[in-house]
Tab-separated table of C-alpha atoms and ligand atoms in Angstrom:
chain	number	residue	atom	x	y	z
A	36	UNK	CA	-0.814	80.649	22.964
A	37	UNK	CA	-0.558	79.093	19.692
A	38	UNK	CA	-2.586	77.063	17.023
A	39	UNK	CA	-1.279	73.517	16.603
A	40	UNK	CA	-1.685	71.434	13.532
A	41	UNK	CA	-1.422	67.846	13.110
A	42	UNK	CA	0.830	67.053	10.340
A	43	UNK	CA	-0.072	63.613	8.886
A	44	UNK	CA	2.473	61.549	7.106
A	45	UNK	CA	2.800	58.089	5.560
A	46	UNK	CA	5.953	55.915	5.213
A	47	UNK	CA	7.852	59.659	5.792
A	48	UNK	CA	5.723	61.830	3.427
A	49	UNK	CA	3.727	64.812	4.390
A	50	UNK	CA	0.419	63.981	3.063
A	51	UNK	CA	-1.433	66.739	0.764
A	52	UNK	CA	-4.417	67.620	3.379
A	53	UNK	CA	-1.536	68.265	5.569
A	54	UNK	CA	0.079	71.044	3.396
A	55	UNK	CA	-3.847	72.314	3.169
A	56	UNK	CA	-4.453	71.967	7.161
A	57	UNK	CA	-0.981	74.170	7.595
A	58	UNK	CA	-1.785	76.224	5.567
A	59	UNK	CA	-5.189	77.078	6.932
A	60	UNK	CA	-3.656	76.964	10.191
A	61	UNK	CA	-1.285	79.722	9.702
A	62	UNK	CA	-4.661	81.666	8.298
A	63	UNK	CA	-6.232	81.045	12.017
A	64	UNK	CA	-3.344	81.983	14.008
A	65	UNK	CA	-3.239	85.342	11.839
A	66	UNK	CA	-6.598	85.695	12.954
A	67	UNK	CA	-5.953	85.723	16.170
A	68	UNK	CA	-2.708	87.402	16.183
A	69	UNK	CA	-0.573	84.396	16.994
A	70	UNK	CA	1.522	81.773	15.631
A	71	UNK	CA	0.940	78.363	14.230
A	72	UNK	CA	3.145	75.414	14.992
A	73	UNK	CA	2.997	71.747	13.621
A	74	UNK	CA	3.412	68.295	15.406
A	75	UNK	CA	4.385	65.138	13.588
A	76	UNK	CA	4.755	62.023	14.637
A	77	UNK	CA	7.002	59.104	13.259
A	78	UNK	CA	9.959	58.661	10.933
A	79	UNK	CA	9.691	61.402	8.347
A	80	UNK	CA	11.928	61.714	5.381
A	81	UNK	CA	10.864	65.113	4.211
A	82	UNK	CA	12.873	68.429	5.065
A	83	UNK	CA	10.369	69.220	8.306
A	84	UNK	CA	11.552	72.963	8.046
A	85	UNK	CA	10.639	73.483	4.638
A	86	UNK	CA	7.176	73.426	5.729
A	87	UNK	CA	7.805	76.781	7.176
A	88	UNK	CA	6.948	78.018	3.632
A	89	UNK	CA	3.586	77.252	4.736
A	90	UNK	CA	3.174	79.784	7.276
A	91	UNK	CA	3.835	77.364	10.415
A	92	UNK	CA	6.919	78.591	12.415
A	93	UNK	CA	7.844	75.517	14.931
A	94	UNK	CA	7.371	72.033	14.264
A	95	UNK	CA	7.068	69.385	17.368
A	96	UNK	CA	8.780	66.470	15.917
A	97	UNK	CA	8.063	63.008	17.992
A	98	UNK	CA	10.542	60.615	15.913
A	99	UNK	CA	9.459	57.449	18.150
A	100	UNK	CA	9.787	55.018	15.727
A	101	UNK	CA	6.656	52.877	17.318
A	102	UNK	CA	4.550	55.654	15.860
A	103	UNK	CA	5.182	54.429	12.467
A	104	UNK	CA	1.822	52.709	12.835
A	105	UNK	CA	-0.978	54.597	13.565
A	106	UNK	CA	-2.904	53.933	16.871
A	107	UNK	CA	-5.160	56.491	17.566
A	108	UNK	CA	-5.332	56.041	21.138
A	109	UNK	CA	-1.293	56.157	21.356
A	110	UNK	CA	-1.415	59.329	18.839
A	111	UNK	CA	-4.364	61.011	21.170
A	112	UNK	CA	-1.801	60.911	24.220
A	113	UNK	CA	0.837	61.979	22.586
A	114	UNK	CA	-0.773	64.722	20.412
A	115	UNK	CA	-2.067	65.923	24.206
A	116	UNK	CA	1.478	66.284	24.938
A	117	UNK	CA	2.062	68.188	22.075
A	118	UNK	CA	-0.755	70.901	22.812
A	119	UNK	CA	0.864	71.532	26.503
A	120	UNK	CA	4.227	72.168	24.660
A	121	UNK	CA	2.784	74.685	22.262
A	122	UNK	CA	0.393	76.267	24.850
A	123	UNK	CA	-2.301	75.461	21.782
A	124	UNK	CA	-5.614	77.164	22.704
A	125	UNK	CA	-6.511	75.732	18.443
A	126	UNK	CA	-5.841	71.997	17.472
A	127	UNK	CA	-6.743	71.641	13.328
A	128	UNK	CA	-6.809	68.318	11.985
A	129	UNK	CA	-7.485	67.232	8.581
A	130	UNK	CA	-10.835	65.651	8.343
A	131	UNK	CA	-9.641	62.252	6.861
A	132	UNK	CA	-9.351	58.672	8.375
A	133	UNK	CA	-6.474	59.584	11.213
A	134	UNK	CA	-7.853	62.891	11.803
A	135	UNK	CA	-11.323	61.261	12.302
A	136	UNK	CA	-9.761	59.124	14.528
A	137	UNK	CA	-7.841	61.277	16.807
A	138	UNK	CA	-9.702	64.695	16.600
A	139	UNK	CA	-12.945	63.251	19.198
A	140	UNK	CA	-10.631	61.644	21.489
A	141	UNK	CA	-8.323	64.583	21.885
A	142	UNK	CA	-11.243	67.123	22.278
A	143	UNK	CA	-12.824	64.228	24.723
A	144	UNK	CA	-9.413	64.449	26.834
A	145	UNK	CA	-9.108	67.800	26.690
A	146	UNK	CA	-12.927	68.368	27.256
A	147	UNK	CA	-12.282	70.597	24.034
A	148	UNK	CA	-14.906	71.713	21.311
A	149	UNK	CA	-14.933	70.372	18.219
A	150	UNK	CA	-15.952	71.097	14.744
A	151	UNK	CA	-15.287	68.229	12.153
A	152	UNK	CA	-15.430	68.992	8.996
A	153	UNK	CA	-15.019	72.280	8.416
A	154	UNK	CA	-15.432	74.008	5.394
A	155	UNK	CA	-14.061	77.446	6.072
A	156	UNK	CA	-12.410	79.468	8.274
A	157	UNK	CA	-13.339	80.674	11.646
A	158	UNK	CA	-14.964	83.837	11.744
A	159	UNK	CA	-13.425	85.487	15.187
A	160	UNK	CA	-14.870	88.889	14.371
A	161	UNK	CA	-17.285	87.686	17.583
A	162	UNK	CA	-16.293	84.603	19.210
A	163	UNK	CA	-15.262	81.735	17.253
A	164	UNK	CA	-17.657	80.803	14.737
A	165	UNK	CA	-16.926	77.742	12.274
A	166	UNK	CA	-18.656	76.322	9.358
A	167	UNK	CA	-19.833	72.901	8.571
A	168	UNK	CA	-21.794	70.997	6.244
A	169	UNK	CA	-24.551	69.385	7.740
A	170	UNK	CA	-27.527	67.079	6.223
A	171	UNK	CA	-25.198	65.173	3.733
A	172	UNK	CA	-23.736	68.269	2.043
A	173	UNK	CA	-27.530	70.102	1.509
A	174	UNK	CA	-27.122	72.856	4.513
A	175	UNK	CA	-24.213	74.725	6.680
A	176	UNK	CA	-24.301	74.808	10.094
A	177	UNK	CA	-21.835	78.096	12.345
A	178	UNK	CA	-21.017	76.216	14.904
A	179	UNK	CA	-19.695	78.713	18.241
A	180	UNK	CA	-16.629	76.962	19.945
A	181	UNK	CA	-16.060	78.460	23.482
A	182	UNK	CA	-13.998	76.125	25.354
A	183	UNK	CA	-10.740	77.189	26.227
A	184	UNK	CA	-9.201	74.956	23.567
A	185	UNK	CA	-10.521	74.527	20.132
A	186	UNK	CA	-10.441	71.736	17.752
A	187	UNK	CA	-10.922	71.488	14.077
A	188	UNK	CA	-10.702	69.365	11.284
A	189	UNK	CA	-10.824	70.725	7.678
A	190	UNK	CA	-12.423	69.087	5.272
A	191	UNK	CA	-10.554	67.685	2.060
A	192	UNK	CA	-10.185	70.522	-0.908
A	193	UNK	CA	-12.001	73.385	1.589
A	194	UNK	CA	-8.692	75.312	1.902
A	195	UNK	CA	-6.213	76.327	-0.515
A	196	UNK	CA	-2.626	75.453	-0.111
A	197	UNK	CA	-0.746	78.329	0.338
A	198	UNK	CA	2.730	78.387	0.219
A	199	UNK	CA	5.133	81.204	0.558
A	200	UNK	CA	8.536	81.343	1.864
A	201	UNK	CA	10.197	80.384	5.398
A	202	UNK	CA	11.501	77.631	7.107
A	203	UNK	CA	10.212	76.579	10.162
A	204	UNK	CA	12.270	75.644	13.769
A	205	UNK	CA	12.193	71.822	13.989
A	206	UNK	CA	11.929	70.948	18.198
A	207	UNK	CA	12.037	67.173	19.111
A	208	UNK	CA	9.437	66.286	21.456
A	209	UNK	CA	10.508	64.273	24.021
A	210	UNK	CA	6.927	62.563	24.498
A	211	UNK	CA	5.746	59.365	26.596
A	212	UNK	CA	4.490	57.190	24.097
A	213	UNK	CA	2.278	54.570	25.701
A	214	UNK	CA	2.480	51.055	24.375
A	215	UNK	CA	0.193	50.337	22.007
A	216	UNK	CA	-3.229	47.644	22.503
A	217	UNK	CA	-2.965	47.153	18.764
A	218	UNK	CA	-0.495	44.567	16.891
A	219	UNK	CA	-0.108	45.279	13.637
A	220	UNK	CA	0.591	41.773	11.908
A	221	UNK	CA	0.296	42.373	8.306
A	222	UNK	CA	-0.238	45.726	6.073
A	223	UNK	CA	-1.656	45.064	2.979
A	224	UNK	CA	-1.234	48.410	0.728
A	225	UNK	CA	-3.167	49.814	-1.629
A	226	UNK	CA	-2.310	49.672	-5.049
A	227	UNK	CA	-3.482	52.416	-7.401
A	228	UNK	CA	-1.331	55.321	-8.882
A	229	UNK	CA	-3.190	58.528	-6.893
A	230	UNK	CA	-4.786	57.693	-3.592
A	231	UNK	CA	-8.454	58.428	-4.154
A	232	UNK	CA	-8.764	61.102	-0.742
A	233	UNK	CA	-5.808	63.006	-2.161
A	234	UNK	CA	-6.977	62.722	-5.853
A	235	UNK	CA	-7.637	65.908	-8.131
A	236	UNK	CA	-9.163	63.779	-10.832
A	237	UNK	CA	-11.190	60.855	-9.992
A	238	UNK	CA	-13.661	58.579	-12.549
A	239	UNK	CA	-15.882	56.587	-10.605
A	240	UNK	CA	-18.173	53.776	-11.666
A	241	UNK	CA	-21.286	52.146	-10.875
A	242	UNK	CA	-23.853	49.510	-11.555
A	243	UNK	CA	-24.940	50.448	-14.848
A	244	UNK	CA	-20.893	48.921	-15.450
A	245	UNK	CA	-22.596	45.702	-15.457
A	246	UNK	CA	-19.613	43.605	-13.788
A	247	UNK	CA	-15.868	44.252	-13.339
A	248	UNK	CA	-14.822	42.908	-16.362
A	249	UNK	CA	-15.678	45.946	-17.157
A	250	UNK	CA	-13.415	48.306	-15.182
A	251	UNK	CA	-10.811	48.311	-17.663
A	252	UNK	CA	-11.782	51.255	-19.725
A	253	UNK	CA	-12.489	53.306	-16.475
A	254	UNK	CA	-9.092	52.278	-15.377
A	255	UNK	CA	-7.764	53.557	-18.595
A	256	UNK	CA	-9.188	56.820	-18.423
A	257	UNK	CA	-8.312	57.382	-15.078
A	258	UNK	CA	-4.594	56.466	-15.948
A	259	UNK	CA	-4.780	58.460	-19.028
A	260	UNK	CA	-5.811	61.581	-16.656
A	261	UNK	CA	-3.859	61.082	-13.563
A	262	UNK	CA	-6.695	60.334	-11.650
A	263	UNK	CA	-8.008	58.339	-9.091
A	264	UNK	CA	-10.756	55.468	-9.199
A	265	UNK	CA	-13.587	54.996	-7.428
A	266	UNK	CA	-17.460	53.890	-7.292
A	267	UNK	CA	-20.581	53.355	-5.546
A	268	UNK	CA	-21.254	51.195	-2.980
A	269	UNK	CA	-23.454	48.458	-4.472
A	270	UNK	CA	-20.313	47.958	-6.842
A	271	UNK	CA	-18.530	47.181	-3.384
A	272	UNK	CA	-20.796	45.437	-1.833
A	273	UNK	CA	-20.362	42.645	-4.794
A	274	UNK	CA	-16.909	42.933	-4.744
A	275	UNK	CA	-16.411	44.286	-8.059
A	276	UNK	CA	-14.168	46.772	-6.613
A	277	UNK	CA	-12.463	47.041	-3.270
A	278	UNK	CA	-14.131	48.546	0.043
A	279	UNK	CA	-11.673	51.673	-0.214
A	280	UNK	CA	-13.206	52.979	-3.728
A	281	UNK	CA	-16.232	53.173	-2.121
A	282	UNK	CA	-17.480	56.710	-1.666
A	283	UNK	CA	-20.686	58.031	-0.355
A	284	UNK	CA	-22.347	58.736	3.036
A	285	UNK	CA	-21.257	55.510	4.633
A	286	UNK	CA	-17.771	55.479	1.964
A	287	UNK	CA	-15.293	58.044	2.055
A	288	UNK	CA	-16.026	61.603	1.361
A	289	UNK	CA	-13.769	63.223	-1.784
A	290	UNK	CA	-13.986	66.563	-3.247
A	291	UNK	CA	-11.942	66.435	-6.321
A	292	UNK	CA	-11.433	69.293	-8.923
A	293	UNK	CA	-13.290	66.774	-11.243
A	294	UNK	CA	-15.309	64.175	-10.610
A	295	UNK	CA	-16.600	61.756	-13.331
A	296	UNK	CA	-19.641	59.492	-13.013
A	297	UNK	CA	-19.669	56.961	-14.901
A	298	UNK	CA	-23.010	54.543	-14.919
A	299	UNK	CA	-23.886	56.266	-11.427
A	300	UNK	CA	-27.739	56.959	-10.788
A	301	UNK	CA	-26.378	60.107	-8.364
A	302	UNK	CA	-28.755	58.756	-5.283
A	303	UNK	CA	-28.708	60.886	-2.102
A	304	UNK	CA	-26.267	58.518	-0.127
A	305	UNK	CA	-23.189	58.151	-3.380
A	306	UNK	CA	-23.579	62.113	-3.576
A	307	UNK	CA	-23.247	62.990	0.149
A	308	UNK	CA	-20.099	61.868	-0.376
A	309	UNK	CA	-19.155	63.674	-3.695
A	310	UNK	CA	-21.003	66.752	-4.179
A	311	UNK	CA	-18.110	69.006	-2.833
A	312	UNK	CA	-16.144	68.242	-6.080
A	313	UNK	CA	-15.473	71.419	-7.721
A	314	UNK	CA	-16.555	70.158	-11.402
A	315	UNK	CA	-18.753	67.234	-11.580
A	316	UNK	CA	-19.360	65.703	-14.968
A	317	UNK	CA	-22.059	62.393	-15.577
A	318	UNK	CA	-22.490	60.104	-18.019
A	319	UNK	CA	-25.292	57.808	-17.947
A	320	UNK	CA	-27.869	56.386	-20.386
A	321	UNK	CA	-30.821	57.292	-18.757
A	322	UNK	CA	-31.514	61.189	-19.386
A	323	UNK	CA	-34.256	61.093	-15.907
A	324	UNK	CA	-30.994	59.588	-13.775
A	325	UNK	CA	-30.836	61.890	-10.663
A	326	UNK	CA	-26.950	62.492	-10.564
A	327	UNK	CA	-27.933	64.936	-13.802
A	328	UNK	CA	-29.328	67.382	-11.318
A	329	UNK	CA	-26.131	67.750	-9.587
A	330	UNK	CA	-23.982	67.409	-12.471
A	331	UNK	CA	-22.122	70.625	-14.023
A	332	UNK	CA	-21.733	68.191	-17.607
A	333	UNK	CA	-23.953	65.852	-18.676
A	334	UNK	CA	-23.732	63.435	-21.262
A	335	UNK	CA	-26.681	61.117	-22.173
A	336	UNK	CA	-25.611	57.692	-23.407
A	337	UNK	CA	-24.190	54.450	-23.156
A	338	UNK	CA	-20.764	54.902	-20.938
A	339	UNK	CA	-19.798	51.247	-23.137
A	340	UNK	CA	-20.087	53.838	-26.684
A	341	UNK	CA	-19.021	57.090	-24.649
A	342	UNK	CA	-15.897	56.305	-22.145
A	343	UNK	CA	-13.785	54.676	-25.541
A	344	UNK	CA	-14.796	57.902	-27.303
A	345	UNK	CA	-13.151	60.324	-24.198
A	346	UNK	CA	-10.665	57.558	-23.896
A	347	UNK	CA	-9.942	58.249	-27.852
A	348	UNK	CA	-9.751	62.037	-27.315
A	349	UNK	CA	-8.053	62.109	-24.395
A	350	UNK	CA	-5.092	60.182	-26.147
A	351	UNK	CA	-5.369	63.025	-28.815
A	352	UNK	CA	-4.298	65.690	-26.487
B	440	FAD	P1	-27.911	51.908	-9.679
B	440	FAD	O1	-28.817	52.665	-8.768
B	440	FAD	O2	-28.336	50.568	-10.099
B	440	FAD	O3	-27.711	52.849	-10.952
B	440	FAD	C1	-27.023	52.440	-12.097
B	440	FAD	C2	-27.092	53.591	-13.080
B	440	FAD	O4	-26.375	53.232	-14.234
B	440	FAD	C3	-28.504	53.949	-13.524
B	440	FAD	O5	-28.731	55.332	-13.370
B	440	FAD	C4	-28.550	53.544	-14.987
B	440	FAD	O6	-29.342	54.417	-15.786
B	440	FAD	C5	-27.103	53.665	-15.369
B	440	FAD	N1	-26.704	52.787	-16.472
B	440	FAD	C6	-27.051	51.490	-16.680
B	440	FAD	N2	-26.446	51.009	-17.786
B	440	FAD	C7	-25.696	52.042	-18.281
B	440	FAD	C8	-24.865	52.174	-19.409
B	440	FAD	N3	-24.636	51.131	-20.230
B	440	FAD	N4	-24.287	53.369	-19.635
B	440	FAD	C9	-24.509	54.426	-18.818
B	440	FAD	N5	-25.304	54.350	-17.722
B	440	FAD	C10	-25.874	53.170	-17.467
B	440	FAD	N6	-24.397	54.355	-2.243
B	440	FAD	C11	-23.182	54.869	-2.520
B	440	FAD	O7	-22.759	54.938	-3.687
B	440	FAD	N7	-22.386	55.281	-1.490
B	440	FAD	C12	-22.773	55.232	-0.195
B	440	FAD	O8	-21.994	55.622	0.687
B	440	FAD	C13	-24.049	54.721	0.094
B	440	FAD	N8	-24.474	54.656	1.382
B	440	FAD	C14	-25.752	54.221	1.621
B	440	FAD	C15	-26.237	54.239	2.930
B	440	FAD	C16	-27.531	53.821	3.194
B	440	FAD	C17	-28.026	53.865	4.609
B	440	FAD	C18	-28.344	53.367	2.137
B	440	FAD	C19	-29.767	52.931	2.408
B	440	FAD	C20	-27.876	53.341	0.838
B	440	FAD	C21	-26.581	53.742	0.564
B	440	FAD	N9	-26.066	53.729	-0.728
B	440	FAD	C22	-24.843	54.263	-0.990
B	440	FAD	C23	-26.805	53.104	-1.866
B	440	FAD	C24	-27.560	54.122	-2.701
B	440	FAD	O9	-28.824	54.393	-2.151
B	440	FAD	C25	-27.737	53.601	-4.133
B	440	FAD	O10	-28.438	52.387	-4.075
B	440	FAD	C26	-26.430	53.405	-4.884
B	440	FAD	O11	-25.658	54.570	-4.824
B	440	FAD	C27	-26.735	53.048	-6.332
B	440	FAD	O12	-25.536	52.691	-6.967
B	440	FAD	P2	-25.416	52.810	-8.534
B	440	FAD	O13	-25.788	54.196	-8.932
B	440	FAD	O14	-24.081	52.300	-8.906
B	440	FAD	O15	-26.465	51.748	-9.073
């Protein structure tokens, strides 16, 4: 018995919500007085045993090089594989685009519960309780897994990496890899210095920009901060900025240390998908604009008069 977690990398880097997902990993299997183990998949560059520091003690390692590309029906059966090795009775996914992928087909083959989007861990004091957010962000809902296996994926930012010392045993997986239905003719990547789901700092903009010739001075600040951009969908939808900044209900979901608004109205929709961020600061010219109610700084005024101010100030520091 053991709790697997899915270690997600890109072009041979662990990505951050994987350190997070190992990390609470290790938490569950201390729960339940066992250990946790890691599967990757793919080419990785990084020193797999390191990430023993983070409490996992055996990391599957499927090197197929075809699973460069992600296919989540090839990563499903293979992932499958992985749980029989590790006699996994807990699966933990992060809760970003793979992990949404994979995490309902997996508990689907393995007729497994699932709980996406966890916020916390399980409480096993009497079963195996875990909590959500439900209702775009406004409730929790303790959802009881009993099927023999478990699955979870952790939302972004809802566990803290925890890193300690250790080195883990690397085991090469001899999985069948399936051929893949997908052909993967071009990959366009995306250019921007932090990638907005992994982002600590992210400034954001909306309509009240007025058009992207505009973007510069949010691109500025972000630069100036190390942070990522984003903004709401309308600004999308007219191609101001590209689909992937989009976040909201129906954009991705982020939950930054700090998350600036900038010419946002904070509807319902834009703040399901940002209202986990830890610090949420708003500028905006109207005083009545919703996102105020949600915000832990406001300022009041034009974001064309205020952003070169920060911008100014920032430089100072
Ligand atoms: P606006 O509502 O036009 O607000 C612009 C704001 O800028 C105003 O508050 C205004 O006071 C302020 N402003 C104007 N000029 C300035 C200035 N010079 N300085 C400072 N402030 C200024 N939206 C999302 O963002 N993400 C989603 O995922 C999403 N999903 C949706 C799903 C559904 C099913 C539906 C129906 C809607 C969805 N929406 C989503 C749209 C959402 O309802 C809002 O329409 C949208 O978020 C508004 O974007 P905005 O705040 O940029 O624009």
């Amino acid at each position: 018995m053991s709790v697997l977690i899915f270690i997600d990398q890109a072009e041979g880097h662990v990505k951050k919500a994987s350190l997070e997902a190992l990390s609470y990993g290790a938490k569950v299997a201390e729960q339940l007085g066992t250990t946790a183990e890691g599967v990757v998949l793919g080419t990785v560059t990084e020193d797999l045993a390191a990430l023993g520091k983070y409490g996992v003690k055996k990391i599957h390692h499927v090197s197929n090089d075809t699973l460069n590309h992600f296919d989540a029906q090839v990563f499903t059966a293979v992932i499958a594989q992985a749980v029989t090795a590790a006699n996994a009775t807990v699966v933990i996914f992060s809760n970003n685009v793979d992990g949404k992928a994979i995490a309902p087909r997996l508990a689907a083959r393995l007729k497994a519960g699932l709980v996406s989007g966890a916020v916390a861990l399980p409480d096993t004091s009497n079963g195996f309780v875990v909590k959500k957010n439900v209702f775009s962000g406004k409730a929790f809902a303790n959802i009881a897994l009993s099927s023999p296996i478990k699955i979870i994926s952790l939302n972004a930012n809802s566990y803290k990496i925890v890193a300690g010392e250790g080195t883990a045993e690397v085991a090469p997986l001899n999985a069948t890899v399936e051929a893949s239905r997908v052909k993967v003719t071009a990959v366009n990547k995306v250019t921007g210095e932090v990638p907005l789901s992994e982002a600590e700092i992210v400034v954001s903009g909306g309509r009240g920009l007025k058009g992207p010739e505009n973007w510069g001075m949010i691109e500025e600040l972000a630069h100036l901060l190390g942070a990522a951009t984003a903004c709401s969908r309308p600004v999308a939808d007219v191609h101001w900025r590209p689909h992937h900044e989009h976040v909201g209900q129906t954009g991705l979901a982020i939950a930054p240390n700090l998350y600036i608004a900038i010419g946002i109205s904070g509807a319902i929709q834009h703040l399901a998908g940002v209202n986990r961020s830890k610090v949420i600061v708003v500028i905006n010219k109207d005083p009545e604009a919703p996102f105020f109610k949600a915000a832990d700084y406001g300022i009041v005024g034009d974001a064309f008069e205020v952003v070169p101010k920060i911008i100014e100030a920032v430089k100072k520091v």
